[in-house]
GROMACS .gro file of C-alpha atoms in nm:
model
  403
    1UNK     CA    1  16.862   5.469   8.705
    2UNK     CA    2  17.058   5.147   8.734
    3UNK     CA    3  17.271   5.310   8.991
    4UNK     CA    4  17.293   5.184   9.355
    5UNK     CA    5  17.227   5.372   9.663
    6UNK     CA    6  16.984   5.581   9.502
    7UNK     CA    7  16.815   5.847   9.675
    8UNK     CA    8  16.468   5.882   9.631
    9UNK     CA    9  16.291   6.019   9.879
   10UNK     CA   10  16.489   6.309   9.944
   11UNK     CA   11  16.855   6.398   9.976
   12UNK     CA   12  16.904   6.421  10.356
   13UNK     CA   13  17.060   6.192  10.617
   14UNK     CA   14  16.892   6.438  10.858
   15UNK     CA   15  17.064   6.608  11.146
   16UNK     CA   16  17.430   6.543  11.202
   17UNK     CA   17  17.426   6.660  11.563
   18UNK     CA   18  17.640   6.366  11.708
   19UNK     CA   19  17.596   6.547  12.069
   20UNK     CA   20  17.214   6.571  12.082
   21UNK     CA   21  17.044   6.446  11.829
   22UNK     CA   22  17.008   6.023  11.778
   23UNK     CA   23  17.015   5.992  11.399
   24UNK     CA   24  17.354   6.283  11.461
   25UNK     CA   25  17.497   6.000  11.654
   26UNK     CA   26  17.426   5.701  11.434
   27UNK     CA   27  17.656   5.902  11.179
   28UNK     CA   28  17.888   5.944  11.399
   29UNK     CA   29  17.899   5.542  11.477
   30UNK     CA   30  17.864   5.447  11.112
   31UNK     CA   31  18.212   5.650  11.094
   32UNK     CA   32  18.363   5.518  11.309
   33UNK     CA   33  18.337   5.166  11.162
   34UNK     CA   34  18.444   5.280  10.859
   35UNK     CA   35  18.123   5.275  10.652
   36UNK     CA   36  18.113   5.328  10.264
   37UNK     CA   37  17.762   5.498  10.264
   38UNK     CA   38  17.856   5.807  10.520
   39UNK     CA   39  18.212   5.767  10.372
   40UNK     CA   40  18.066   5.859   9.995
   41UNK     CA   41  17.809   6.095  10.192
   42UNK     CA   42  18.081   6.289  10.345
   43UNK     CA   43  18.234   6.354  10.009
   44UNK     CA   44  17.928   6.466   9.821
   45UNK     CA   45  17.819   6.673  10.107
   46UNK     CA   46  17.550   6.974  10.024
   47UNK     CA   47  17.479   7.335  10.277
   48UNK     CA   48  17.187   7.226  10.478
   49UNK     CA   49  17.255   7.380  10.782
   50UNK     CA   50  17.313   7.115  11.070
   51UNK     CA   51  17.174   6.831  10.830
   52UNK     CA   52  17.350   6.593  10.604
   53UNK     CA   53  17.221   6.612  10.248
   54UNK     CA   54  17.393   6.529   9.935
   55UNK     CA   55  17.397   6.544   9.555
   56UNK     CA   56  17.202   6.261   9.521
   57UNK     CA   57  17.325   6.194   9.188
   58UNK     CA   58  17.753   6.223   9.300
   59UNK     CA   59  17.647   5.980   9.540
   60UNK     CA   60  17.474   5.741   9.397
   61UNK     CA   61  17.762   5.751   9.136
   62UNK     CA   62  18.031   5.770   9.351
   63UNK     CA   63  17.853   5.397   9.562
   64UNK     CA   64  17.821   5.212   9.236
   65UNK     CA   65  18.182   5.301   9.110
   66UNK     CA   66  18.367   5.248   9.421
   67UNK     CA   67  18.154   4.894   9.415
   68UNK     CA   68  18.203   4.774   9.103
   69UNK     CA   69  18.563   4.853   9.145
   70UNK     CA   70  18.604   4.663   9.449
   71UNK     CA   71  18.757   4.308   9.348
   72UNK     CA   72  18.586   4.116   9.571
   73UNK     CA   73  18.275   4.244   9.431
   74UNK     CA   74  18.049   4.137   9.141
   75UNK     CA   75  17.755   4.291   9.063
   76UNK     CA   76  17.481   4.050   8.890
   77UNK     CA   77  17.137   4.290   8.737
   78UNK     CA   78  16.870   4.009   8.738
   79UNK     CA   79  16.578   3.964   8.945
   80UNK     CA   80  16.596   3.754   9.269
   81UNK     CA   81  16.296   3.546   9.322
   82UNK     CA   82  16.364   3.301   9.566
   83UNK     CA   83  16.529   3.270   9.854
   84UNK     CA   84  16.959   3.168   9.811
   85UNK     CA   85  17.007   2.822   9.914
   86UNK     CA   86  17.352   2.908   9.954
   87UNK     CA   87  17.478   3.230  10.235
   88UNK     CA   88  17.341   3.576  10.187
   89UNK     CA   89  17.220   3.908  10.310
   90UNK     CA   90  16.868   3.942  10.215
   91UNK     CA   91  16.856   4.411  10.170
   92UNK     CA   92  16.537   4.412   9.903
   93UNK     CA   93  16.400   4.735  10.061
   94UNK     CA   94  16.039   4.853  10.127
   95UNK     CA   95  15.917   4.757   9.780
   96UNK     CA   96  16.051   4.433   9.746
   97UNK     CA   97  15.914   4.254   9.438
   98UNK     CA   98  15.618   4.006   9.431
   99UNK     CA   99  15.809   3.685   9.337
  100UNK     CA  100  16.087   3.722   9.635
  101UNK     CA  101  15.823   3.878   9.844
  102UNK     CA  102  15.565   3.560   9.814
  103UNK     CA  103  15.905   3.334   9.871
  104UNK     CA  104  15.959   3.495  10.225
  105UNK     CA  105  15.620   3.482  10.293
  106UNK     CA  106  15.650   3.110  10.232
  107UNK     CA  107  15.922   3.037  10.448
  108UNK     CA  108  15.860   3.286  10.745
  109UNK     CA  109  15.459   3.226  10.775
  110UNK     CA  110  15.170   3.497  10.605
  111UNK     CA  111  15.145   3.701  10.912
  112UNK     CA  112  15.496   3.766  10.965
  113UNK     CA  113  15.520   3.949  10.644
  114UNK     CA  114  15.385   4.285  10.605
  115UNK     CA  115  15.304   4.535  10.302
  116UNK     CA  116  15.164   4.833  10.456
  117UNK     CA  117  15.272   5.027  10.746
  118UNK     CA  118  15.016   5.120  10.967
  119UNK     CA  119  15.141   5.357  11.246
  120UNK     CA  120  15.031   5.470  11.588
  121UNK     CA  121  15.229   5.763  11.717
  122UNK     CA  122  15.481   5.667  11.978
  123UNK     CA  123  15.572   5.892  12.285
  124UNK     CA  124  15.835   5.892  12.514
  125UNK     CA  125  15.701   5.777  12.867
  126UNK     CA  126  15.852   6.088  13.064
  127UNK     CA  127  15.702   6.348  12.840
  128UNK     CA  128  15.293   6.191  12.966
  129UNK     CA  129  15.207   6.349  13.255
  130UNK     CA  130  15.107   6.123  13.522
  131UNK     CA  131  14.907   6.352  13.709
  132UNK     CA  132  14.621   6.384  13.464
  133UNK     CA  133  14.700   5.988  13.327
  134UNK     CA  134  14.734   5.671  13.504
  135UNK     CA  135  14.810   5.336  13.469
  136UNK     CA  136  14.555   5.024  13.413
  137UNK     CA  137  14.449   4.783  13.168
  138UNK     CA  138  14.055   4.758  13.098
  139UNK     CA  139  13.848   4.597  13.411
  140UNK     CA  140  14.250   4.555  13.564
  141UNK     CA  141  14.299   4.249  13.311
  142UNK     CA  142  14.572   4.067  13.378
  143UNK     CA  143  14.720   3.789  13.621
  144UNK     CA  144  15.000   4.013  13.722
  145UNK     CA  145  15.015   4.350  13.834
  146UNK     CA  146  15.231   4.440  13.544
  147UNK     CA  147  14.976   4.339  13.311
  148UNK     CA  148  14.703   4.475  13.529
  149UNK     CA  149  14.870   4.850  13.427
  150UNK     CA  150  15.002   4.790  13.085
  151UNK     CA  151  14.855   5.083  12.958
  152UNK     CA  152  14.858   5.437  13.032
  153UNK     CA  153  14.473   5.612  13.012
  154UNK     CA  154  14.414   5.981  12.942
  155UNK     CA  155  14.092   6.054  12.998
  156UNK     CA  156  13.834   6.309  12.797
  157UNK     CA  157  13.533   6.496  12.924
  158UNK     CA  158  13.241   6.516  12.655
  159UNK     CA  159  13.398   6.908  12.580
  160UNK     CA  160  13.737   6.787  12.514
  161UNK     CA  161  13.595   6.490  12.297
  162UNK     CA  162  13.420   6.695  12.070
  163UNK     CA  163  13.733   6.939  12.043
  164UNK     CA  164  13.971   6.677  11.915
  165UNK     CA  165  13.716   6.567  11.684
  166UNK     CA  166  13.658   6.874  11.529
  167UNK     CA  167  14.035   6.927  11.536
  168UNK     CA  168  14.068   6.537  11.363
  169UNK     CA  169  13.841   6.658  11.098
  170UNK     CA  170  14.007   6.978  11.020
  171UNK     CA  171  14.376   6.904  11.013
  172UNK     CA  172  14.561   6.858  10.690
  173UNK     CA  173  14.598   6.461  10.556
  174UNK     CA  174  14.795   6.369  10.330
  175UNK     CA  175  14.618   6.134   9.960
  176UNK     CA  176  14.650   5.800   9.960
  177UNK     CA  177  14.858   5.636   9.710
  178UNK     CA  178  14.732   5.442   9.387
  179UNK     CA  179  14.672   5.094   9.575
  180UNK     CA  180  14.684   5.149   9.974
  181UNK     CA  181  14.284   5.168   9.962
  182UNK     CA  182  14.202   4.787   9.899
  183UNK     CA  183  14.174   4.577  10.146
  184UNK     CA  184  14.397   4.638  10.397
  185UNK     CA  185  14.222   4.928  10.542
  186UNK     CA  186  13.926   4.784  10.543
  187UNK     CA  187  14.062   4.664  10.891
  188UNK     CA  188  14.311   4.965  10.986
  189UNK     CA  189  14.151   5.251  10.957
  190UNK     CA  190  14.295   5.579  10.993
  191UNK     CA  191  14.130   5.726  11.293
  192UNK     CA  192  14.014   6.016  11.101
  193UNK     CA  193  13.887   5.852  10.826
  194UNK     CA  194  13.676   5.664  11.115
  195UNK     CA  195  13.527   5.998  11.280
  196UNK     CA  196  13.437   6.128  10.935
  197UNK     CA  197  13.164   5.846  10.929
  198UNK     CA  198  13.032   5.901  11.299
  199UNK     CA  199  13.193   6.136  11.532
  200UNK     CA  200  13.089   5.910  11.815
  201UNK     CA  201  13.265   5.608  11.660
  202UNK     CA  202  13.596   5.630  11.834
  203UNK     CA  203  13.388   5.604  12.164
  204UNK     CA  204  13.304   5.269  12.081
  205UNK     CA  205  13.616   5.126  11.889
  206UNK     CA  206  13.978   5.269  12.045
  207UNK     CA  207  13.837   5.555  12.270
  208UNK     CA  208  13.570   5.385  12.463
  209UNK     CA  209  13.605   5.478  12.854
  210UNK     CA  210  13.420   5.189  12.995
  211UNK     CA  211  13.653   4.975  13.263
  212UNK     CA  212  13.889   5.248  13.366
  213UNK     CA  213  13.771   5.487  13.632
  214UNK     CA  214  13.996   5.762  13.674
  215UNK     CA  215  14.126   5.737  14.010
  216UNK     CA  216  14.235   6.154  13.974
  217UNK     CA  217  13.903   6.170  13.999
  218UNK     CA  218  13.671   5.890  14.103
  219UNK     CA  219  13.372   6.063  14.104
  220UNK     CA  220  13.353   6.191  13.726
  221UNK     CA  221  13.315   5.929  13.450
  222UNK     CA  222  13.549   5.982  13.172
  223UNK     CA  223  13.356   6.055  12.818
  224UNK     CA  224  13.623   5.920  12.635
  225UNK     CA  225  13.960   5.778  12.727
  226UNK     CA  226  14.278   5.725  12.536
  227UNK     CA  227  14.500   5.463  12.556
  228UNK     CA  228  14.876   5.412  12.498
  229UNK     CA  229  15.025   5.092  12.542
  230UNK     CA  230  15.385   4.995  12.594
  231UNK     CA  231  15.583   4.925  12.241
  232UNK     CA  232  15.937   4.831  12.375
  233UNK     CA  233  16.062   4.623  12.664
  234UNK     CA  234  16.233   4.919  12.819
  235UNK     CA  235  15.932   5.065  12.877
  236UNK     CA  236  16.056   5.409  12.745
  237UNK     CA  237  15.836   5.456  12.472
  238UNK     CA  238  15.430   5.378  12.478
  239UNK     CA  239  15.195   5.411  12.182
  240UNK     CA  240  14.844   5.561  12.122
  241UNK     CA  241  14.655   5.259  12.082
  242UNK     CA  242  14.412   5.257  11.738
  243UNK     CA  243  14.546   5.604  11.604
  244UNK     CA  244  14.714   5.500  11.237
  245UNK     CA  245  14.656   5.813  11.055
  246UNK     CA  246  14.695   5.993  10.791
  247UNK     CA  247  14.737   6.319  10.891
  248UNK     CA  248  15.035   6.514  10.819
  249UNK     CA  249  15.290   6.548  11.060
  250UNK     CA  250  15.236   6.893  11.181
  251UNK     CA  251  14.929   6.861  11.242
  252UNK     CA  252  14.942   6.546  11.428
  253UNK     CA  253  15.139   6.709  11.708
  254UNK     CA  254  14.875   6.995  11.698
  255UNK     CA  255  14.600   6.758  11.757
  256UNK     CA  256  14.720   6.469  11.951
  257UNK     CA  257  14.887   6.731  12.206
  258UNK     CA  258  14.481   6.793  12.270
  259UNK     CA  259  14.454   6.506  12.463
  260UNK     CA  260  14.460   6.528  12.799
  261UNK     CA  261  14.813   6.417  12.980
  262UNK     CA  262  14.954   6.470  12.596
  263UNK     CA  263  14.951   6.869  12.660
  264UNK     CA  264  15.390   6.786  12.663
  265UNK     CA  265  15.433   6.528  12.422
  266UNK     CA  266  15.741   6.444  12.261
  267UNK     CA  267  15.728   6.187  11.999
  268UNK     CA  268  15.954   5.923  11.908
  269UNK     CA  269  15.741   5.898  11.599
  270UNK     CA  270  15.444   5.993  11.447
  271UNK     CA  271  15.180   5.800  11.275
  272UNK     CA  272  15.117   5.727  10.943
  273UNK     CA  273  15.034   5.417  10.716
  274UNK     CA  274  15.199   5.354  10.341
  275UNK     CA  275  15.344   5.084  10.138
  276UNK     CA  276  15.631   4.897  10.315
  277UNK     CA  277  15.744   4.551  10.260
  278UNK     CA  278  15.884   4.436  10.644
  279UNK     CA  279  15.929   4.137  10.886
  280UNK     CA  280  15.843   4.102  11.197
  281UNK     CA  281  16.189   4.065  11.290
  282UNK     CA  282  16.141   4.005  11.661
  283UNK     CA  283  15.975   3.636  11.603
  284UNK     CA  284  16.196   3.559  11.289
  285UNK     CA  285  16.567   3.727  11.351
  286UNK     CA  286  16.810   3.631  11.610
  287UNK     CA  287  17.085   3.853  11.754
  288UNK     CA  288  17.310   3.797  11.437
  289UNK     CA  289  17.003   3.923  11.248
  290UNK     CA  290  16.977   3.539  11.070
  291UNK     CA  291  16.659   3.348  10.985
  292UNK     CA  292  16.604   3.157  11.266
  293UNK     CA  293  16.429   2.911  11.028
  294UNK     CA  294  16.699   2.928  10.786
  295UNK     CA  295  17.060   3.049  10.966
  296UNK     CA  296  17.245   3.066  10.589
  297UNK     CA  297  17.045   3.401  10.516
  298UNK     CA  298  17.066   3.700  10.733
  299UNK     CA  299  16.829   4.061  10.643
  300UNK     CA  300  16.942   4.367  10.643
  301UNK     CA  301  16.801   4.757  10.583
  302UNK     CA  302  16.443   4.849  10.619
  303UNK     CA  303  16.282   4.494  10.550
  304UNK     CA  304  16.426   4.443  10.925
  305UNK     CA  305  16.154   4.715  11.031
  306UNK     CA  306  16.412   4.997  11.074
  307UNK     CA  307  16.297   5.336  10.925
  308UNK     CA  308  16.496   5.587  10.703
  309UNK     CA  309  16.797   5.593  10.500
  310UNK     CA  310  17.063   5.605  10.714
  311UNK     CA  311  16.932   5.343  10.923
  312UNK     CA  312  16.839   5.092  10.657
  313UNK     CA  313  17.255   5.105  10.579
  314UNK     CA  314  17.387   5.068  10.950
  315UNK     CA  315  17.179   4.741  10.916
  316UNK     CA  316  17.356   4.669  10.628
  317UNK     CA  317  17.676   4.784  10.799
  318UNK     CA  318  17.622   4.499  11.114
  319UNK     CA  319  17.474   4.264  10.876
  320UNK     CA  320  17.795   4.275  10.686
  321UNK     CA  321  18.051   4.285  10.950
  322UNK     CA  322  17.898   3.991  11.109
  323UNK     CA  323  17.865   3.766  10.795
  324UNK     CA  324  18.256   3.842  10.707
  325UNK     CA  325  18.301   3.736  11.116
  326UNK     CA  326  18.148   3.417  11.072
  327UNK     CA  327  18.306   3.349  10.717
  328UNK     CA  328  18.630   3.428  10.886
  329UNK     CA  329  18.594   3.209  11.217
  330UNK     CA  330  18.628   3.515  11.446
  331UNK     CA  331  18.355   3.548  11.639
  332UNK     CA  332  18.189   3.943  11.684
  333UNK     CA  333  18.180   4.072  11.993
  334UNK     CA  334  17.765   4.143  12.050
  335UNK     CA  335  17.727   4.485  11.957
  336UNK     CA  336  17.681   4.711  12.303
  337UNK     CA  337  17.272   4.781  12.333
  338UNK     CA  338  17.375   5.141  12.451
  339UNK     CA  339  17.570   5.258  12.093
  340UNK     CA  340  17.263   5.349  11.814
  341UNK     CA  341  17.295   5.079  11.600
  342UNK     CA  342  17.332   4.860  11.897
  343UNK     CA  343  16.949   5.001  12.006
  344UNK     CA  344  16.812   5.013  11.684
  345UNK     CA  345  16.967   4.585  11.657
  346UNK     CA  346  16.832   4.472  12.019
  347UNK     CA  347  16.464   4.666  11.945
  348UNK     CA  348  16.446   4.488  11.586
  349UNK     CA  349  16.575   4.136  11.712
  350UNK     CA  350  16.370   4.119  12.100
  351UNK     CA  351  16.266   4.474  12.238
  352UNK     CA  352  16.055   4.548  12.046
  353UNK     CA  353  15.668   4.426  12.101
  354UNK     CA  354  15.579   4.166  11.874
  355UNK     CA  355  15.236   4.225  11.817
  356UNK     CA  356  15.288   4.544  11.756
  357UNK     CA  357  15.594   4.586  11.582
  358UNK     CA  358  15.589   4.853  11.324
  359UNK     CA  359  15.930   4.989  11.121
  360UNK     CA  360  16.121   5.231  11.381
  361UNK     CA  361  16.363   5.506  11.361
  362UNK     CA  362  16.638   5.573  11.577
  363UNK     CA  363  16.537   5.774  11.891
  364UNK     CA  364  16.659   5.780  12.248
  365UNK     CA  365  16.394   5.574  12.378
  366UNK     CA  366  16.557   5.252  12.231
  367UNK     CA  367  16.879   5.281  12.452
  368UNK     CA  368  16.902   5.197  12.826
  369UNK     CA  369  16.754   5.503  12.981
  370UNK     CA  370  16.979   5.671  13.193
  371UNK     CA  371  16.740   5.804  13.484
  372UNK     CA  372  17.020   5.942  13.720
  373UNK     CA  373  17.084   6.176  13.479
  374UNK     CA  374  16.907   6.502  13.456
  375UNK     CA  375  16.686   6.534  13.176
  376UNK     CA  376  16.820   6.888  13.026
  377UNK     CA  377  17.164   6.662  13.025
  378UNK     CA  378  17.031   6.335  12.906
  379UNK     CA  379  17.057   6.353  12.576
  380UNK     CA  380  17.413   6.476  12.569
  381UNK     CA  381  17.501   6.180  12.844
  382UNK     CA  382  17.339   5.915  12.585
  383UNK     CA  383  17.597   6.008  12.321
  384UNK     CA  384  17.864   6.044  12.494
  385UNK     CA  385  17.824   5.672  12.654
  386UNK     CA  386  17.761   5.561  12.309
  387UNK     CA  387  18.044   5.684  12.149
  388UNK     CA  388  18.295   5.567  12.401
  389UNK     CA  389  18.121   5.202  12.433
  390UNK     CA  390  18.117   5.205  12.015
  391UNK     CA  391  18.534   5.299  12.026
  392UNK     CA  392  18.609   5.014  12.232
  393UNK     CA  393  18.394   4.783  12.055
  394UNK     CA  394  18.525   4.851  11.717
  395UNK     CA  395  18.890   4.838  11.911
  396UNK     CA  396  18.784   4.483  12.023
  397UNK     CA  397  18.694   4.408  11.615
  398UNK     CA  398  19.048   4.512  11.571
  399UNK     CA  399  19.254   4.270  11.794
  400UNK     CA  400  19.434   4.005  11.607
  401UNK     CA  401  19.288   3.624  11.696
  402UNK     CA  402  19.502   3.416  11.884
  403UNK     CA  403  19.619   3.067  11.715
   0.00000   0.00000   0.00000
């Protein structure tokens, strides 16, 4: 459209629940710092009930004007296709172009660039129940006993096997998209897409039970066993380890909540794979979100491996603040882990698993957990820590330097 801030996906920010809800909160944040995007958002606001949507088209609009207005601000419509030798924020989005993208490649290695997502559900570790799962890696692996139960196993019997298979092979799934078939899958299958060829296949590739007796009951060989493995270094979220799919979400929950010790799930996220252009930020981004190869150029928005609109611009929000810091010789106070973009920063730049970093929306399980709280109060106690650490460090911004 030639517009910035366009909307394409949809028009929502999602819920604006700043009391219970984590994305509610992350508005709430991105308000208080005095951000343009939920600024513009605010103003162009739709009915949707206890979401934020907007006229897409006011918005954009209203983004480019107040932009182009600004006088500190020119806007340049050419392609990028290297990297600036000069400072910059690097925001090019999930699609960004060949030219640029082969340039980052380049400098940050082959691997550390992805194109696709490819998704495992992730649960949050107090919704599996223990009693019917436990904790070991395959033939207790490991030097330490940490490693020897990095995973959590849910185990099948040959009866609930065949269920969730037949349940795999009936749920809806979304198409795939001109392009995500080449290649790339040939080595991430959706799990579905793998049981359509052989229902016993997932016994032998991500399923297989052999190396983990059940010690619930250590007389009965498990059929099949699932396993989740840890994705953050809080240890608050695990993921289902081989299960990129492409069914849709509904009927994910349906279906995965049919494995044993799953019966509760909640999920932090649920699986998928599509076109997305995104770093693994973890090995390449400091705490400033720079290029630890390059320091001059930070990235922002959902290259960083953050998910979803509003997201993608608190990125852009920190990215910004902190580049104006350091152009201005006063140094930024690190933003506090337990605010939302403080959770969503730490998991992108160190708490997240490397090797299995995948783009991530903002969800409880990325902040400190809060155990001693109850858990019909948790969610409420999150928040309001959040908000009052995010007042005082946006006070802190606000405090003239001393000469």
């Amino acid at each position: 459209t030639g517009e910035l801030a366009v909307m394409v996906c949809s028009n929502a920010f999602r819920s604006d629940d700043c009391e219970q809800i984590a994305v509610g909160l992350l508005h709430w944040e991105m308000r208080a710092a005095g951000g343009l995007i939920m600024e513009m958002a605010d103003a162009h606001a739709l009915p949707a009930g206890g979401a934020l949507a907007v006229d897409r088209d006011a918005f954009a609009t209203a983004v480019t004007a107040r932009l182009r207005a600004h006088p500190l601000v020119t806007v340049v419509d050419d392609e990028v296709t290297t990297l600036p030798a000069t400072r910059a924020i690097i925001a090019t989005g999930p699609l960004t172009s060949g030219a640029l993208a082969q340039a980052i490649a380049t400098e940050t290695g082959q691997d550390a660039l992805a194109f696709f997502d490819a998704i495992a559900p992730i649960v949050y570790t107090d919704s599996i129940d223990m009693g019917v799962a436990w904790e070991q890696s395959r033939y207790d692996k490991g030097d330490t006993e940490e490693e020897q139960r990095a995973y959590i196993n849910c185990p099948m019997t040959k009866a609930q096997y065949e269920d969730f298979i037949d349940a795999l092979l009936a749920a809806d799934k979304t198409e795939f998209h001109e392009g995500e078939t080449t290649g790339y899958f040939d080595g991430c299958l959706p799990n579905e897409v793998i049981a359509e060829r052989e229902r016993e296949t997932l016994r032998f590739g991500p399923m297989k039970p052999v190396g983990l007796p059940n010690p619930h009951q250590p007389d009965v060989k498990p059929y099949a066993v699932v396993q989740l493995r840890r994705d953050n270094k809080l240890g608050t979220l695990y993921n289902i380890v081989g299960f990129q799919t492409k069914m849709k979400y509904g009927a994910q929950t349906d279906v995965f909540r049919r494995i044993p010790g799953l019966k509760e799930a909640r999920f932090a996220r649920l699986g998928g794979i599509h076109r997305n252009t995104f770093l693994n930020s973890p090995t390449l981004l400091d705490d400033q979100m720079r290029l630890r190869s390059k320091p001059h150029l930070r990235f922002a928005g959902q290259i960083t491996g953050v998910e979803g609109y509003v997201e993608s611009a608190a990125m852009g929000l920190l990215a910004g603040r902190m580049a104006a810091s350091e152009i201005l010789g006063r140094p930024m106070e690190p933003v506090p882990p337990e605010t939302a973009m403080g959770a969503l920063l730490t998991h992108i730049t160190g708490g997240a698993d490397a090797k299995t970093f995948q783009p991530m929306n903002v969800n409880f399980g990325l902040f400190p957990p809060l155990h001693e709280v109850r858990k019909k109060e948790r969610k409420e106690a999150y928040t309001t820590r959040a908000k009052a650490d995010m007042a005082a460090w946006i006070s802190a911004q606000r405090k003239p330097v001393p000469a």
